[in-house]
PDB file of C-alpha atoms in Angstrom:
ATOM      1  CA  UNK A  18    -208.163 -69.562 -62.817  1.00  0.00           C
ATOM      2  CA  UNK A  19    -210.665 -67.084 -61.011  1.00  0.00           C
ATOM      3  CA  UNK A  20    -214.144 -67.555 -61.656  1.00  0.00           C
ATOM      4  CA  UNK A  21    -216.202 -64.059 -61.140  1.00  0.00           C
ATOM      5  CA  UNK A  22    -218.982 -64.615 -58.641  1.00  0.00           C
ATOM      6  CA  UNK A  23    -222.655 -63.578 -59.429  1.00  0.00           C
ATOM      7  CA  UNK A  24    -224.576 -62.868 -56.445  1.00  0.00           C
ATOM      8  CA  UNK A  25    -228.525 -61.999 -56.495  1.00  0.00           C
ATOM      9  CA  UNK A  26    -229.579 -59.507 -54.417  1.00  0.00           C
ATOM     10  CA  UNK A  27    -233.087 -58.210 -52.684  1.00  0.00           C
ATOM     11  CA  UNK A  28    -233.809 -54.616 -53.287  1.00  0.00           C
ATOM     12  CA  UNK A  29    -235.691 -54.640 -50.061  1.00  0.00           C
ATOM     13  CA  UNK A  30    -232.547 -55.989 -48.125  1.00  0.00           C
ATOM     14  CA  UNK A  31    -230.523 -53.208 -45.763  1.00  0.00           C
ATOM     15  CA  UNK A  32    -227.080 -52.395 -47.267  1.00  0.00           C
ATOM     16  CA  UNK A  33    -224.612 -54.320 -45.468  1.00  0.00           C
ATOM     17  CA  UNK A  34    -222.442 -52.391 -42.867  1.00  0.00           C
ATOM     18  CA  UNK A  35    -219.299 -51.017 -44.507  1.00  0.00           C
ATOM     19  CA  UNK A  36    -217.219 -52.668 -41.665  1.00  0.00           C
ATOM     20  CA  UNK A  37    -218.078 -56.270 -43.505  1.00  0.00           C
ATOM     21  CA  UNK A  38    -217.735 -54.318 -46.903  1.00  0.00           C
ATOM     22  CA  UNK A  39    -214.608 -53.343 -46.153  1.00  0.00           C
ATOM     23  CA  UNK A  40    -213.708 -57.248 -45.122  1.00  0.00           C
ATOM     24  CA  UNK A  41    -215.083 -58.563 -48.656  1.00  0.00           C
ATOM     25  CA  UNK A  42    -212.853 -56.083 -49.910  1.00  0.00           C
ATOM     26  CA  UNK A  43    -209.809 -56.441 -48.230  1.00  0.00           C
ATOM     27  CA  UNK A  44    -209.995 -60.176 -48.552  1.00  0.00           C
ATOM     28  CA  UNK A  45    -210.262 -59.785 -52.572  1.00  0.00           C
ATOM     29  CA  UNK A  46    -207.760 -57.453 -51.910  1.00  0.00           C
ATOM     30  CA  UNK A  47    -205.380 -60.295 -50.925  1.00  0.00           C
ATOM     31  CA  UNK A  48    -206.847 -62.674 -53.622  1.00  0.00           C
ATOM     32  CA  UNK A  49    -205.538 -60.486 -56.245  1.00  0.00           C
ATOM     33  CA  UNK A  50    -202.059 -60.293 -54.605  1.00  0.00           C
ATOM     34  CA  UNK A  51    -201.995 -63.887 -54.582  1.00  0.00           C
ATOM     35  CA  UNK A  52    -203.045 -64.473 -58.527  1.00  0.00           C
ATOM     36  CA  UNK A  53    -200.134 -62.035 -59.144  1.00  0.00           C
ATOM     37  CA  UNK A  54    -197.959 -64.102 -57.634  1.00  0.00           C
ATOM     38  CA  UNK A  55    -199.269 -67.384 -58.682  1.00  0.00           C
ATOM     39  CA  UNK A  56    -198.713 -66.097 -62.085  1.00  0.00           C
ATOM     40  CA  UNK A  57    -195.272 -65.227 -61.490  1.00  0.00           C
ATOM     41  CA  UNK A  58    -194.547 -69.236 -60.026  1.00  0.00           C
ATOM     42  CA  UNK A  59    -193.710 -67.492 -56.756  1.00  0.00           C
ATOM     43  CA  UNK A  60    -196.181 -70.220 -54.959  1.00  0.00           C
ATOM     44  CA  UNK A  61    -195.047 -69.699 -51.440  1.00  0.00           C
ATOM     45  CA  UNK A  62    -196.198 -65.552 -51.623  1.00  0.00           C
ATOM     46  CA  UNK A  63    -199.151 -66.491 -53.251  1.00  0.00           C
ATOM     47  CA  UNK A  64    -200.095 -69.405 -50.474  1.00  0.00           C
ATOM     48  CA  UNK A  65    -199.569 -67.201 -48.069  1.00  0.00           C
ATOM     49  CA  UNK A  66    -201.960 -64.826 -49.643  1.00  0.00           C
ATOM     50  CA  UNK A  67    -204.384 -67.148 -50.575  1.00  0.00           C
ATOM     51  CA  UNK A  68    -204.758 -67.863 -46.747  1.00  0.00           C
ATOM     52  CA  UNK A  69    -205.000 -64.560 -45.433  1.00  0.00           C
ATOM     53  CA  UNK A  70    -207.841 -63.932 -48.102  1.00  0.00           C
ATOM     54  CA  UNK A  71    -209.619 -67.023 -46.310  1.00  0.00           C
ATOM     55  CA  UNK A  72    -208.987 -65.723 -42.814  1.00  0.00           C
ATOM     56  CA  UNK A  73    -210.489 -62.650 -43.757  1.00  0.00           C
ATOM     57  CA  UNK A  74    -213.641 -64.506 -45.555  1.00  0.00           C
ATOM     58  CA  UNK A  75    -214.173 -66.838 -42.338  1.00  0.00           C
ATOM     59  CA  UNK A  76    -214.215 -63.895 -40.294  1.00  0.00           C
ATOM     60  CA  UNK A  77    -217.517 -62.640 -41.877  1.00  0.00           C
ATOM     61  CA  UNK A  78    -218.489 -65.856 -43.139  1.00  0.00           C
ATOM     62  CA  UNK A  79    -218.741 -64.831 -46.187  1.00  0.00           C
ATOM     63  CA  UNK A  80    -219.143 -68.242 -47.659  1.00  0.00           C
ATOM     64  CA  UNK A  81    -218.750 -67.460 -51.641  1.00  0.00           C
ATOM     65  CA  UNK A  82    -215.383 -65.970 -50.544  1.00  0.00           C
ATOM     66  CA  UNK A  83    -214.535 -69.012 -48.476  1.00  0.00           C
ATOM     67  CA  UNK A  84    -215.405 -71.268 -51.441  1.00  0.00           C
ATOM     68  CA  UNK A  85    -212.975 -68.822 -53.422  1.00  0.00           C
ATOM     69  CA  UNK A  86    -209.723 -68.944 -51.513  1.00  0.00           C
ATOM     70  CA  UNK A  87    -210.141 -72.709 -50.709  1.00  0.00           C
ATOM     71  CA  UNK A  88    -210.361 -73.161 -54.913  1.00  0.00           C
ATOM     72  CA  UNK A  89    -207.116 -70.790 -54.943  1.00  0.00           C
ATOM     73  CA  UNK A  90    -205.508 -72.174 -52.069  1.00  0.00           C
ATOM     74  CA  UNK A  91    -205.882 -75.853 -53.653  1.00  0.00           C
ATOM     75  CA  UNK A  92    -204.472 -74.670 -56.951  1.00  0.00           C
ATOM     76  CA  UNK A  93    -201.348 -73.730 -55.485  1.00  0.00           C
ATOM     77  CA  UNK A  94    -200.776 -77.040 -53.738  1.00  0.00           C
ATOM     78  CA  UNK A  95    -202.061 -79.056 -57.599  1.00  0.00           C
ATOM     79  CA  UNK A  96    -199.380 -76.891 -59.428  1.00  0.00           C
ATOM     80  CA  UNK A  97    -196.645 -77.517 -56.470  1.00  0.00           C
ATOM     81  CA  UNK A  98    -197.614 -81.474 -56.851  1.00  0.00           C
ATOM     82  CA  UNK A  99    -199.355 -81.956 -53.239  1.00  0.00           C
ATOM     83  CA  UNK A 100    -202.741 -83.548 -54.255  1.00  0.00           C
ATOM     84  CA  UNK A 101    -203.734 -84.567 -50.948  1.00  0.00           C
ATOM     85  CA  UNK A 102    -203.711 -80.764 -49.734  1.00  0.00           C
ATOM     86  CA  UNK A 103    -205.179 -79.831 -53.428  1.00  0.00           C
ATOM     87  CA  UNK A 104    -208.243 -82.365 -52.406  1.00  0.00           C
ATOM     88  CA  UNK A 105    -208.643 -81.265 -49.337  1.00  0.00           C
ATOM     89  CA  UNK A 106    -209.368 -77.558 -50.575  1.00  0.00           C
ATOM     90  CA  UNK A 107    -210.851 -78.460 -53.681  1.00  0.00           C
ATOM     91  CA  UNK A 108    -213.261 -80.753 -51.709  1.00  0.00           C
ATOM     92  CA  UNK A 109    -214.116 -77.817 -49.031  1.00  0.00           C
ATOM     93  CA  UNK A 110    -214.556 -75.312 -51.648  1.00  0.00           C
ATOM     94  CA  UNK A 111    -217.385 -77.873 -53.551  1.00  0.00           C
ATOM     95  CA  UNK A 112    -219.419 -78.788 -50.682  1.00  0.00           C
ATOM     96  CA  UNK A 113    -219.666 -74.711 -49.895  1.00  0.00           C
ATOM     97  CA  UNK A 114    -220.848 -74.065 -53.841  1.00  0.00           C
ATOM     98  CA  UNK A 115    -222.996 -77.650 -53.595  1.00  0.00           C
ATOM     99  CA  UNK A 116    -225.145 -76.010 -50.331  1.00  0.00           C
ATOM    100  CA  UNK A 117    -225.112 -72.503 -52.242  1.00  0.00           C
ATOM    101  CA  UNK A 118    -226.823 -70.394 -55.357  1.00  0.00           C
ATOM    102  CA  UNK A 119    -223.424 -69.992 -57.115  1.00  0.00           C
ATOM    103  CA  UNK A 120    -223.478 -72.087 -60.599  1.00  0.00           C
ATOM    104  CA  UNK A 121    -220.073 -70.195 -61.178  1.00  0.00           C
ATOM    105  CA  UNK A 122    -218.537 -71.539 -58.306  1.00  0.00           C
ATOM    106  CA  UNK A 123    -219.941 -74.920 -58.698  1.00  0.00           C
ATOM    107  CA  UNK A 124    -218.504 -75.488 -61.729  1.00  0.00           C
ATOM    108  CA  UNK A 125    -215.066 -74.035 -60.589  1.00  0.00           C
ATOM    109  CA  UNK A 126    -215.338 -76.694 -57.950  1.00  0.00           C
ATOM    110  CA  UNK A 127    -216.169 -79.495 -60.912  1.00  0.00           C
ATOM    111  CA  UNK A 128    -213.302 -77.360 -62.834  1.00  0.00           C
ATOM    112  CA  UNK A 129    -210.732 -77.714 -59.996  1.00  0.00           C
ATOM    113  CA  UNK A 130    -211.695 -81.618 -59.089  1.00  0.00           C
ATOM    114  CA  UNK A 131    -211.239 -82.829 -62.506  1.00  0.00           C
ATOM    115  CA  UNK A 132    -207.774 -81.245 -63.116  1.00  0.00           C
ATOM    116  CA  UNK A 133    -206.691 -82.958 -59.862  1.00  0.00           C
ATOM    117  CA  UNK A 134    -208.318 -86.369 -61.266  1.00  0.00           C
ATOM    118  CA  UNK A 135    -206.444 -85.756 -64.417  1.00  0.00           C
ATOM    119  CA  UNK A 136    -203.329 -85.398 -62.386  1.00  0.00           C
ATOM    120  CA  UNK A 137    -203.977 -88.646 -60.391  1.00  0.00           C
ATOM    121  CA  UNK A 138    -204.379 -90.351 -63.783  1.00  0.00           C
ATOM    122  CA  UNK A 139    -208.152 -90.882 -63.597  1.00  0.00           C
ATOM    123  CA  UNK A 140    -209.391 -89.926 -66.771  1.00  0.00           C
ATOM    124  CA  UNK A 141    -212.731 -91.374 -66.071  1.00  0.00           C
ATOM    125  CA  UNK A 142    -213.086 -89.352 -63.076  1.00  0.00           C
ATOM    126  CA  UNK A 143    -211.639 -86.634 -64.429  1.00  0.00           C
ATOM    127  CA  UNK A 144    -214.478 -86.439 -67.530  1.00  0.00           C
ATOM    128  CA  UNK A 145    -217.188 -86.740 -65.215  1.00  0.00           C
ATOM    129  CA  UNK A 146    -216.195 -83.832 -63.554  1.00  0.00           C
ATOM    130  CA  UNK A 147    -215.722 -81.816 -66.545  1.00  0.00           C
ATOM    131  CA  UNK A 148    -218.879 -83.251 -67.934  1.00  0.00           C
ATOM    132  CA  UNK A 149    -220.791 -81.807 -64.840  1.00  0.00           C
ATOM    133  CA  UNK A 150    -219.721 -78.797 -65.156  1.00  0.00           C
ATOM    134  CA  UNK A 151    -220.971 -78.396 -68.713  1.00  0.00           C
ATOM    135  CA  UNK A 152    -224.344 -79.625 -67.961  1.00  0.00           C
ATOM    136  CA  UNK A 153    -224.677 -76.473 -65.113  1.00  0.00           C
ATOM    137  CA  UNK A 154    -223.189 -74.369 -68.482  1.00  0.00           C
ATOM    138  CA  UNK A 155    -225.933 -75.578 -70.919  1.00  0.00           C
ATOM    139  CA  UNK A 156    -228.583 -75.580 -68.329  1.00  0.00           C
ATOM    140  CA  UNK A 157    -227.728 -71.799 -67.535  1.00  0.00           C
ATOM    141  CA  UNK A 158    -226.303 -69.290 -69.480  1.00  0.00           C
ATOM    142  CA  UNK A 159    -223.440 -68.284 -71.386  1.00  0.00           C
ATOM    143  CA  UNK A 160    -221.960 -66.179 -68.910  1.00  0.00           C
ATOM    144  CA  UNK A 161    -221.094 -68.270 -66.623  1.00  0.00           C
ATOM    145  CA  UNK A 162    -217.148 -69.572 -67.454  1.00  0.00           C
ATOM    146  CA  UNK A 163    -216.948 -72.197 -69.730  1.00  0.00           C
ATOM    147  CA  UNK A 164    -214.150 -72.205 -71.787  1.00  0.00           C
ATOM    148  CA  UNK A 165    -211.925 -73.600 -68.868  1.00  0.00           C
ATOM    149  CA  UNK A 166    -213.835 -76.120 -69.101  1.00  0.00           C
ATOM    150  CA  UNK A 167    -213.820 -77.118 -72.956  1.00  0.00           C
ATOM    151  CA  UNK A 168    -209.833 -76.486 -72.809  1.00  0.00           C
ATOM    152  CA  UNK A 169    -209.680 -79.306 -70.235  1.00  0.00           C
ATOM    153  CA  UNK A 170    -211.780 -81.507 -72.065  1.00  0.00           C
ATOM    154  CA  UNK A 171    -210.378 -80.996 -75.224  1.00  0.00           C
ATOM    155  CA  UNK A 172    -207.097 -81.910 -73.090  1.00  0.00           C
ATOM    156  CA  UNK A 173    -208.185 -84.834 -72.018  1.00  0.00           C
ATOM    157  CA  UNK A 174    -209.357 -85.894 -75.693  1.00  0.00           C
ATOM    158  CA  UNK A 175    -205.526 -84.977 -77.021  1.00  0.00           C
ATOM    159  CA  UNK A 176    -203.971 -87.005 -74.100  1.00  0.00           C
ATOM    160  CA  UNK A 177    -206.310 -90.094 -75.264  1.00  0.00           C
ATOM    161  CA  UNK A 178    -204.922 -90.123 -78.488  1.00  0.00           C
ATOM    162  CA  UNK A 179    -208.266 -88.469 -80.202  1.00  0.00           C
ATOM    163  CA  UNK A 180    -207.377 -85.849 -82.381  1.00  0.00           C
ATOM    164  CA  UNK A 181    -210.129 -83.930 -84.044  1.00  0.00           C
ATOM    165  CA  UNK A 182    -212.106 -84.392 -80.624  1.00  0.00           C
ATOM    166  CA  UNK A 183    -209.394 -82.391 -79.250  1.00  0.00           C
ATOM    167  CA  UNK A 184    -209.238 -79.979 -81.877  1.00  0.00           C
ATOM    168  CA  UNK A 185    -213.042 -79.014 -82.059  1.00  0.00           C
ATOM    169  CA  UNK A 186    -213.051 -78.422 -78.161  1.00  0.00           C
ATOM    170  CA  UNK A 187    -210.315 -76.196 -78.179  1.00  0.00           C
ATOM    171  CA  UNK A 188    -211.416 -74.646 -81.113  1.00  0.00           C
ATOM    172  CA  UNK A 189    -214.574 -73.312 -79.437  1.00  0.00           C
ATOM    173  CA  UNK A 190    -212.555 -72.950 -76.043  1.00  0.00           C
ATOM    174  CA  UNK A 191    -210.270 -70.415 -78.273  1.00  0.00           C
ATOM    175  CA  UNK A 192    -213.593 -68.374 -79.755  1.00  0.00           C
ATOM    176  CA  UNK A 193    -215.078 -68.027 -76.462  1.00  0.00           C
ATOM    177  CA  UNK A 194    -211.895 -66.748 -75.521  1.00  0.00           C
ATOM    178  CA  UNK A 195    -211.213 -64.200 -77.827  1.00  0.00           C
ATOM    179  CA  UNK A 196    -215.093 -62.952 -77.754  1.00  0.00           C
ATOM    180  CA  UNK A 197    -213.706 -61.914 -74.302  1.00  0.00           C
ATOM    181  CA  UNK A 198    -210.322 -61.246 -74.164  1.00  0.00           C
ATOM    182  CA  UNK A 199    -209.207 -64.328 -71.902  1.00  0.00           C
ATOM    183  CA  UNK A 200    -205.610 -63.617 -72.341  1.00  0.00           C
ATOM    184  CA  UNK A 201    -204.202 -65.842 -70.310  1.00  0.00           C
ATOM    185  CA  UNK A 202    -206.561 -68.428 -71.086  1.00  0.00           C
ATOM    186  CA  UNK A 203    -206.036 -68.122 -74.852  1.00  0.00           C
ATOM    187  CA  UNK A 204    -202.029 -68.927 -74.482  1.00  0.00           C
ATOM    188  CA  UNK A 205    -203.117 -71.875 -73.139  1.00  0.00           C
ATOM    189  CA  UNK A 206    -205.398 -72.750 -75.725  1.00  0.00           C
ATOM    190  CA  UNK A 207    -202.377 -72.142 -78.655  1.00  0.00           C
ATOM    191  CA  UNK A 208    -200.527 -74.365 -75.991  1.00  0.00           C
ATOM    192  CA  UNK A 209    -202.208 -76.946 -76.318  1.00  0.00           C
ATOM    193  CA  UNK A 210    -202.961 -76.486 -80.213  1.00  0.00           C
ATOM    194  CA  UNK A 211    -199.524 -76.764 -80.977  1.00  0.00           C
ATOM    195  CA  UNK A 212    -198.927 -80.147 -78.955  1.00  0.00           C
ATOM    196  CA  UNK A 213    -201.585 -81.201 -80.860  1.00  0.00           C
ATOM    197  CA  UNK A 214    -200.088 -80.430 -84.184  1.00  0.00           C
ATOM    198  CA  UNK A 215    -196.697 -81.345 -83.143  1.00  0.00           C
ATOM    199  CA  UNK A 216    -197.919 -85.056 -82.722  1.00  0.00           C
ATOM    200  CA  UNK A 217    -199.895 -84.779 -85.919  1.00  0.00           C
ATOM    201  CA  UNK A 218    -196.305 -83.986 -87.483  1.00  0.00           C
ATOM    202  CA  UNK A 219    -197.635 -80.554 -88.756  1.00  0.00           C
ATOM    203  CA  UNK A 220    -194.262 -78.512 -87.158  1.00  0.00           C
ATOM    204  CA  UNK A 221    -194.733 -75.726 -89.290  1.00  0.00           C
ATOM    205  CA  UNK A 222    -198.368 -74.802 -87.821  1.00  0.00           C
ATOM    206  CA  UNK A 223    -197.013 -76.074 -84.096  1.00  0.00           C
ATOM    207  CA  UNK A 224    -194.615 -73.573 -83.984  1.00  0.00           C
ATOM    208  CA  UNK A 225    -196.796 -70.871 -85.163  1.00  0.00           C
ATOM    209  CA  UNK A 226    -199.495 -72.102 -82.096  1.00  0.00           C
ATOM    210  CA  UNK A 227    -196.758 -72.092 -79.514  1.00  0.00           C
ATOM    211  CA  UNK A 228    -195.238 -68.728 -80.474  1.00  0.00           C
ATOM    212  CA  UNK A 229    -198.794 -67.177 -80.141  1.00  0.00           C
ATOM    213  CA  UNK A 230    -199.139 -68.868 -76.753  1.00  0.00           C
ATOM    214  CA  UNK A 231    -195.728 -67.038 -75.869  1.00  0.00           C
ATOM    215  CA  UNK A 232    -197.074 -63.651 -76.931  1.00  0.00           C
ATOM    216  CA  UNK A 233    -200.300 -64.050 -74.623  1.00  0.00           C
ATOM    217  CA  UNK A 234    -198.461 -65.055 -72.336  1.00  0.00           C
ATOM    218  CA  UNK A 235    -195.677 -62.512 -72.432  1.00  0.00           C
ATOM    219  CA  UNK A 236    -198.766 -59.839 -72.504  1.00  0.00           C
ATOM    220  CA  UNK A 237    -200.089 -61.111 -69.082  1.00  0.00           C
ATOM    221  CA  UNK A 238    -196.355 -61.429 -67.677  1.00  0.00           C
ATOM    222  CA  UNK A 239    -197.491 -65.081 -67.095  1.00  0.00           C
ATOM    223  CA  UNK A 240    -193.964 -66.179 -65.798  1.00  0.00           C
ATOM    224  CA  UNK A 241    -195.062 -70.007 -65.919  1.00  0.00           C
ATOM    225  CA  UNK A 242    -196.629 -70.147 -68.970  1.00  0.00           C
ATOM    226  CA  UNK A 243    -193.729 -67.845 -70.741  1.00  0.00           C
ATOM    227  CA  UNK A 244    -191.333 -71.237 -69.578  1.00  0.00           C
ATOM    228  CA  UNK A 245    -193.502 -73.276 -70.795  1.00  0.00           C
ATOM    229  CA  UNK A 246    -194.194 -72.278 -74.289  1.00  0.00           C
ATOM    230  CA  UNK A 247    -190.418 -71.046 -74.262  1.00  0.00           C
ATOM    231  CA  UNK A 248    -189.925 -75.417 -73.777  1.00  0.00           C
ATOM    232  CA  UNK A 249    -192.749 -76.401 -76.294  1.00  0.00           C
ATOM    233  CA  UNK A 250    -191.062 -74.478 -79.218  1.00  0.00           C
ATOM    234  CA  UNK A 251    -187.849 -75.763 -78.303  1.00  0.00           C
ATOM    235  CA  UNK A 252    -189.103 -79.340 -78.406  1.00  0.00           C
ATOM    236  CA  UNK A 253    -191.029 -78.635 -81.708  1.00  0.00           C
ATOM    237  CA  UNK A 254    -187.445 -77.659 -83.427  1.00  0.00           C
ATOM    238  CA  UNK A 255    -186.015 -80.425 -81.772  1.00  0.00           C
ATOM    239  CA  UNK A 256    -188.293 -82.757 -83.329  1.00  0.00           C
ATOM    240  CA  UNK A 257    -187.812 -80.685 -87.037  1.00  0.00           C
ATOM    241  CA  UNK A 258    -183.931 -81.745 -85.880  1.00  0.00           C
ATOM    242  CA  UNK A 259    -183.459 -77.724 -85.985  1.00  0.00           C
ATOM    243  CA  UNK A 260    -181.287 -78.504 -82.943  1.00  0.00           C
ATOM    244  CA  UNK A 261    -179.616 -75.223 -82.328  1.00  0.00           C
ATOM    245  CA  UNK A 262    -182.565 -73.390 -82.236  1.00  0.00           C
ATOM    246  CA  UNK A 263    -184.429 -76.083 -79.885  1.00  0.00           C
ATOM    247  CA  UNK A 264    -181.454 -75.515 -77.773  1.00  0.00           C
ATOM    248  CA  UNK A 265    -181.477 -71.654 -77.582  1.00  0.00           C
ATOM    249  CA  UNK A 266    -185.281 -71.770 -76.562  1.00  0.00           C
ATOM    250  CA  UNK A 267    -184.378 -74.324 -74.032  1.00  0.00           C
ATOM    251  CA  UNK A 268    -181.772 -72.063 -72.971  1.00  0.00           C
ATOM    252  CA  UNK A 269    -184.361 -69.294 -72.538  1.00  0.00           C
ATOM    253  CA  UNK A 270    -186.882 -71.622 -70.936  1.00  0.00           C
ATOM    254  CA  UNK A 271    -183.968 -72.811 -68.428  1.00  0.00           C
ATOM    255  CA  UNK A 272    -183.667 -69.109 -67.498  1.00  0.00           C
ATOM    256  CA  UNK A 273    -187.360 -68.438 -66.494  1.00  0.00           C
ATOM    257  CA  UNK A 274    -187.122 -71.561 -64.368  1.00  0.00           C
ATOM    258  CA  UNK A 275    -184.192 -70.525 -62.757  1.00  0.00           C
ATOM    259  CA  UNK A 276    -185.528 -66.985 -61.700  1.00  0.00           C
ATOM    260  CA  UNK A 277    -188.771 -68.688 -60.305  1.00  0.00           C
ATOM    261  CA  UNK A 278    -186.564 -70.957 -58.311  1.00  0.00           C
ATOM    262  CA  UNK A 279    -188.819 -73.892 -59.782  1.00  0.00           C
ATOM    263  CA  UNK A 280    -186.330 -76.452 -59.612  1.00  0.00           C
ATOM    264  CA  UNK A 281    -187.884 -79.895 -60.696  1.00  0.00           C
ATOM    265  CA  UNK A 282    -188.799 -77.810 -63.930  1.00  0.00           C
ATOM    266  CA  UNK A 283    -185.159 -76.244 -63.883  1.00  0.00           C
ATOM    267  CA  UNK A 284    -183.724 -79.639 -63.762  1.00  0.00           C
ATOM    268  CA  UNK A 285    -186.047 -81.381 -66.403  1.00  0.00           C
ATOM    269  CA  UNK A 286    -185.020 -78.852 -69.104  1.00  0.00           C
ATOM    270  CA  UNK A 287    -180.694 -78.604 -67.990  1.00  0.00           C
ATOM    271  CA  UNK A 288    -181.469 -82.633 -69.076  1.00  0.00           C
ATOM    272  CA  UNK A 289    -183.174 -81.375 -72.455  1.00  0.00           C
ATOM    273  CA  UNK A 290    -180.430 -78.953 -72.572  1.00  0.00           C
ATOM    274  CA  UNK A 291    -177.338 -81.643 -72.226  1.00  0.00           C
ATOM    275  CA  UNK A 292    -179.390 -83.958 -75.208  1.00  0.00           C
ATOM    276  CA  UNK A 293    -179.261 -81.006 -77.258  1.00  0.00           C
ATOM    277  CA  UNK A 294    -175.369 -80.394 -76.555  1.00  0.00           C
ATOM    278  CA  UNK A 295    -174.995 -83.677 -77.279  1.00  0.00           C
ATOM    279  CA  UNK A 296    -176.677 -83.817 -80.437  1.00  0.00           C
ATOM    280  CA  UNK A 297    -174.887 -80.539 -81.273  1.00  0.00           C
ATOM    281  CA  UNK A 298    -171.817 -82.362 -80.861  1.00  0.00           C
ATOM    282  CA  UNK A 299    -170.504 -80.131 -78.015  1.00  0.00           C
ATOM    283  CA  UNK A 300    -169.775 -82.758 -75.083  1.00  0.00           C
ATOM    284  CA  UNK A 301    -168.458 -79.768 -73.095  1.00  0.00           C
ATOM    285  CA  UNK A 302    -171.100 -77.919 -73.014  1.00  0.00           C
ATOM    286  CA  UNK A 303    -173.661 -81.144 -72.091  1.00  0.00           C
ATOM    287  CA  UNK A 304    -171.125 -81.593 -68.616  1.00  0.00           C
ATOM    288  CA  UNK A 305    -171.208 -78.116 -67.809  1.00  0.00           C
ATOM    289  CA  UNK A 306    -175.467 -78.617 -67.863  1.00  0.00           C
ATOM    290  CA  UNK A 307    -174.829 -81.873 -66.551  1.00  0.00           C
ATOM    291  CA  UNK A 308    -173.154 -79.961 -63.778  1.00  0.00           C
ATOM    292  CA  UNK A 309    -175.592 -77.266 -63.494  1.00  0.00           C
ATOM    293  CA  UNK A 310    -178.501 -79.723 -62.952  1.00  0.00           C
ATOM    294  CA  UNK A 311    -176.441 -81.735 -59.678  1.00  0.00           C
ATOM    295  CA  UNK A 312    -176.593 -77.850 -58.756  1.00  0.00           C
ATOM    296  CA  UNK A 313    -180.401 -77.713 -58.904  1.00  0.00           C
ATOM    297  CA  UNK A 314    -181.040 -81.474 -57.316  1.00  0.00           C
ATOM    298  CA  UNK A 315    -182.459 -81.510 -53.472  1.00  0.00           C
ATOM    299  CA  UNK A 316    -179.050 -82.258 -50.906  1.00  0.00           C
TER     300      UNK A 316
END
């Protein structure tokens, strides 16, 4: 997620040649190519993006960019599962905001670090993170980007088994959100809302949560996310033992992944897809998935 940078400036100060402006610009330039694609799941584009931006940043040493593009370039390798590389640029990208005057990308860099921890399985280190980050927040002010931050706490409560922790960080994640017309970042709060209400056993109000996270995400053409919810409702009518309808959205779901070429995800749901032909009572169609998933597996 792109944090905006603040940047204080002396009115006394000369302008800055429009050769280097022209480098800023170019390099955000790339940057926004590369969160298109990102969006889309097309990782490899929006790597190489992501690491022209930086090349352009280095070449002016323009050090809030660098911090930038080494926070994007590390969120490509998290979401494509190589944490070591994720660290790495994570890491860079917090000792530039440490030795700097940005709060905003400080707490990116706490941001970034404790969804990484979270994926390693350290919760511990993962709420410390997070927790840093909110102290800059309350010791600031409210513009600087918080709800990130509440989401992935209140994600952490909900994967600890703690309910209404969950619910009231979210919750305010979800205001702040709406006051400012996140949308991307408000499917992802009705995400997580409705896995929190589909383990409460409330399907009804899960469903409604994960079909609003479809329609933000649908409105930002957030390919990803759009799989993603499409798989959440189809688990939350599988679990209602609506089975033909958990099977169409997996369907649906299947297709996204397919397009994006994201095969581990492609796979995972083809295995959904053959439980749900099975429970359907259709073992023909659960071998023709069963087939279509040996298509999909690394050779």
């Amino acid at each position: 997620m792109a944090v905006a940078l603040f940047a204080a400036a002396c009115s006394s100060a000369p302008d800055p040649p429009d050769r280097i402006l022209d480098t800023q610009n170019r390099a955000a330039q790339l940057a926004g190519y590369g969160n298109n694609y990102f969006s889309r799941g097309q990782y490899r584009q929006a790597l190489l993006f992501f690491e022209l931006s930086l090349r352009e940043n280095l070449s002016i040493d323009y050090l809030p960019g660098i911090a930038q593009s080494h926070s994007s370039i590390g969120r490509v390798h998290l979401a494509e599962g190589r944490l070591d590389d994720a660290r790495f640029h994570f890491e860079a990208a917090h000792q530039i905001a440490s030795s700097g005057n940005s709060p905003a990308l400080l707490i990116q860099s706490h941001t970034n670090l404790g969804e990484l921890l979270l994926h390693e399985g350290d919760d511990s280190g993962a709420r410390q993170q997070f927790d840093r980050g909110i102290e800059l927040i309350e010791a600031q002010d409210t513009s600087l980007p918080a709800a990130v931050l509440y989401h992935n706490l209140a994600g952490l409560e909900h994967r600890m088994s703690n309910p209404a922790e969950a619910r009231r960080l979210v919750e305010r994640a979800r205001a702040m959100n709406l006051a400012t017309a996140r949308w991307e970042e408000l499917a992802a709060n009705y995400f997580l809302m409705a896995a929190i209400d589909s383990r409460a056993g409330n399907h009804e109000q899960a469903l409604e949560y994960a079909y609003q996270a479809l329609e933000y995400d649908k409105r930002m053409e957030n390919s990803t996310g759009i799989a993603q919810d499409l798989a959440a409702i189809a688990r939350i009518y599988g679990r209602m033992e609506r089975h033909e309808e958990s099977h169409r959205y997996y369907r649906r779901a299947y297709h996204v992944y397919a397009a994006l070429r994201l095969d581990s995800r492609a796979i995972q749901t083809l295995e959904a897809l053959e439980q749900s032909a099975t429970l359907l009572g259709e073992p023909e169609r659960a071998a023709y998935y069963r087939e279509l998933r040996r298509a999909h597996e690394p050779r």
